[in-house]
mmCIF file of C-alpha atoms in Angstrom:
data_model
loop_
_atom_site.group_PDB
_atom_site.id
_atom_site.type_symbol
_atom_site.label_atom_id
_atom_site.label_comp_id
_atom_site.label_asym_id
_atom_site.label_seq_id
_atom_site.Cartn_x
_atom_site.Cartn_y
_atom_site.Cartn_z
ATOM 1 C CA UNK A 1104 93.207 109.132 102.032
ATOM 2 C CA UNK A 1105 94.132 108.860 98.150
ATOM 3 C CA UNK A 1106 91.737 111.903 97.244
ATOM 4 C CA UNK A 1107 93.347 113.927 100.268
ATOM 5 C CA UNK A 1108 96.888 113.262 98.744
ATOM 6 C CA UNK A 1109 95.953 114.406 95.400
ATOM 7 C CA UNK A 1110 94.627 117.681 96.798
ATOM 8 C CA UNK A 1111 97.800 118.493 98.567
ATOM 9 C CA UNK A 1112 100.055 117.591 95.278
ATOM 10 C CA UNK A 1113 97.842 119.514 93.687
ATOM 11 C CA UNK A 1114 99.808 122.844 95.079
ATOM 12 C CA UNK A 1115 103.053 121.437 93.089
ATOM 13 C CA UNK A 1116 101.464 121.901 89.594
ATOM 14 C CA UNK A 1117 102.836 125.647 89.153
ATOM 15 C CA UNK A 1118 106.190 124.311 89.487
ATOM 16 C CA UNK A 1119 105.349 121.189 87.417
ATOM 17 C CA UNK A 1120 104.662 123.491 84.808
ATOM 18 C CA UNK A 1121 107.442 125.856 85.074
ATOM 19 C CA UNK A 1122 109.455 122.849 85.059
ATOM 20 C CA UNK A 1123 107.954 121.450 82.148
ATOM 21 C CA UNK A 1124 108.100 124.912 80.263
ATOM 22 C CA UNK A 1125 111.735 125.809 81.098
ATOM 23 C CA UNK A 1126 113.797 123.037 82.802
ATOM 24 C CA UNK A 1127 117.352 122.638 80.249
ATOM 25 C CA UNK A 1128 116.739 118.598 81.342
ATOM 26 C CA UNK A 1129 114.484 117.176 78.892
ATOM 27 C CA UNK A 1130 114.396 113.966 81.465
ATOM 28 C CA UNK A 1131 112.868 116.714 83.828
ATOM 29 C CA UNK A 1132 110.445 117.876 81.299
ATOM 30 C CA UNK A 1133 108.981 114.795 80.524
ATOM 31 C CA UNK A 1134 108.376 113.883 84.135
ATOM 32 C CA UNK A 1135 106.523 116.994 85.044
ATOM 33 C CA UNK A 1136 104.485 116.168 81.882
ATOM 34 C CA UNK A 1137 104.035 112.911 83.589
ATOM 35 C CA UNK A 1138 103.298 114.312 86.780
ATOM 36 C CA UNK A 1139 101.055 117.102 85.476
ATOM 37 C CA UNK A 1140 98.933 114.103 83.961
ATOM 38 C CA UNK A 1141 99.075 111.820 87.304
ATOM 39 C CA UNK A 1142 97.617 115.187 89.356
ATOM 40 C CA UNK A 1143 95.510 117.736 87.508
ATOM 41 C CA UNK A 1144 95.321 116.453 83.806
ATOM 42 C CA UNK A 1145 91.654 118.380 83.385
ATOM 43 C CA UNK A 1146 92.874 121.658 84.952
ATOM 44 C CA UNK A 1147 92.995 124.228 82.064
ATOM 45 C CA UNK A 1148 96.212 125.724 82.948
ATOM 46 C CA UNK A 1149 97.812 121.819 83.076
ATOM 47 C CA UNK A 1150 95.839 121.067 79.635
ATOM 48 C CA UNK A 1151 97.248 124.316 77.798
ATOM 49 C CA UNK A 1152 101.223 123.806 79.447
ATOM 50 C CA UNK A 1153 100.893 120.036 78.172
ATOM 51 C CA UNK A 1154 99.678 121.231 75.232
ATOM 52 C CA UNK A 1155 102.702 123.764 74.520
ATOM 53 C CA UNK A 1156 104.711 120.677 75.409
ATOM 54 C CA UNK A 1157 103.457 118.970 71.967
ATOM 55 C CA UNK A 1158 106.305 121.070 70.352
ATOM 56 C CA UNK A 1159 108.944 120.361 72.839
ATOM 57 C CA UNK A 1160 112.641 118.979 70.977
ATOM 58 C CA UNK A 1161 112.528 116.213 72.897
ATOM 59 C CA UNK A 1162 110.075 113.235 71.751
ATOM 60 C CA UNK A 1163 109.372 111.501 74.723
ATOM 61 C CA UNK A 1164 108.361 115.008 76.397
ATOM 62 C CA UNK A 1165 106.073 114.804 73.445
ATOM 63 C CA UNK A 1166 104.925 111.713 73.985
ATOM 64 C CA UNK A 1167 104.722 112.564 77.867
ATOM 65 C CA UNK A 1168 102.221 115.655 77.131
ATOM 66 C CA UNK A 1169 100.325 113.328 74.586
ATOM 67 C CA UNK A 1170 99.673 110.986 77.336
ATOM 68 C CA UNK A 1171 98.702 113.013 80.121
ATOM 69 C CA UNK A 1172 96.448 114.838 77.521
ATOM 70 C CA UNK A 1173 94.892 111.712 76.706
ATOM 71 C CA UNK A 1174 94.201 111.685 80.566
ATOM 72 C CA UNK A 1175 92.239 115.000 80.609
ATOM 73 C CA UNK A 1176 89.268 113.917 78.625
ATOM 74 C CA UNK A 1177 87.369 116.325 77.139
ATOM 75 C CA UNK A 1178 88.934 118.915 78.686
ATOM 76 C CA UNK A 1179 91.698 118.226 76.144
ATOM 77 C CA UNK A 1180 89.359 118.984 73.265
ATOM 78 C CA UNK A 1181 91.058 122.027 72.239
ATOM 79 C CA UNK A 1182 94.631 120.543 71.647
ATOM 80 C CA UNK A 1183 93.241 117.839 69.517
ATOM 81 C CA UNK A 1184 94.803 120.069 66.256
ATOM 82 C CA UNK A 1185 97.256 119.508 68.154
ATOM 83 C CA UNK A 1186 97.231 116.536 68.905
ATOM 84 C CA UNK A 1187 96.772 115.581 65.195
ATOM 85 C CA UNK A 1188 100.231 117.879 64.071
ATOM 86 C CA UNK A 1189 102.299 116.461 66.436
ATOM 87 C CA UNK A 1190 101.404 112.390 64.832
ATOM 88 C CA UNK A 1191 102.713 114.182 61.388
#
């Protein structure tokens, strides 16, 4: 039943990351960086939005994207630079 609700939020993640991308509400941003992390955190589109959300003005949306890319493994392995830039 769990697996079969994660496929159907699953369809939410273009608007998760539209949301993260573009909503004025950094409170908004940072939970679609949550969310994005809860659902899909390996998907490549998820892993390269969370990514762009590193340099968001808002530090807990940073801290938000950290997280969830924490979540996506190795699949994450490109925004370790990242990853590194954003600790500085």
């Amino acid at each position: 039943a769990l697996q079969s609700i994660r496929e159907d939020s699953k369809a939410a993640v273009p608007k998760l990351i539209e949301l993260l991308a573009q909503d004025p509400n950094s409170s908004v941003r940072s939970s679609a960086a949550e969310a994005l992390g809860d659902i899909d955190p390996k998907d490549k589109t998820v892993v390269s939005a969370l990514k762009a959300a590193l340099n968001d003005s808002a530090w807990f949306v940073r801290k938000g994207a950290a997280i969830a890319l924490a979540n996506s493994g190795t699949e994450a392995k490109e925004a370790v630079p990242d990853l590194r830039e954003a600790m500085h």
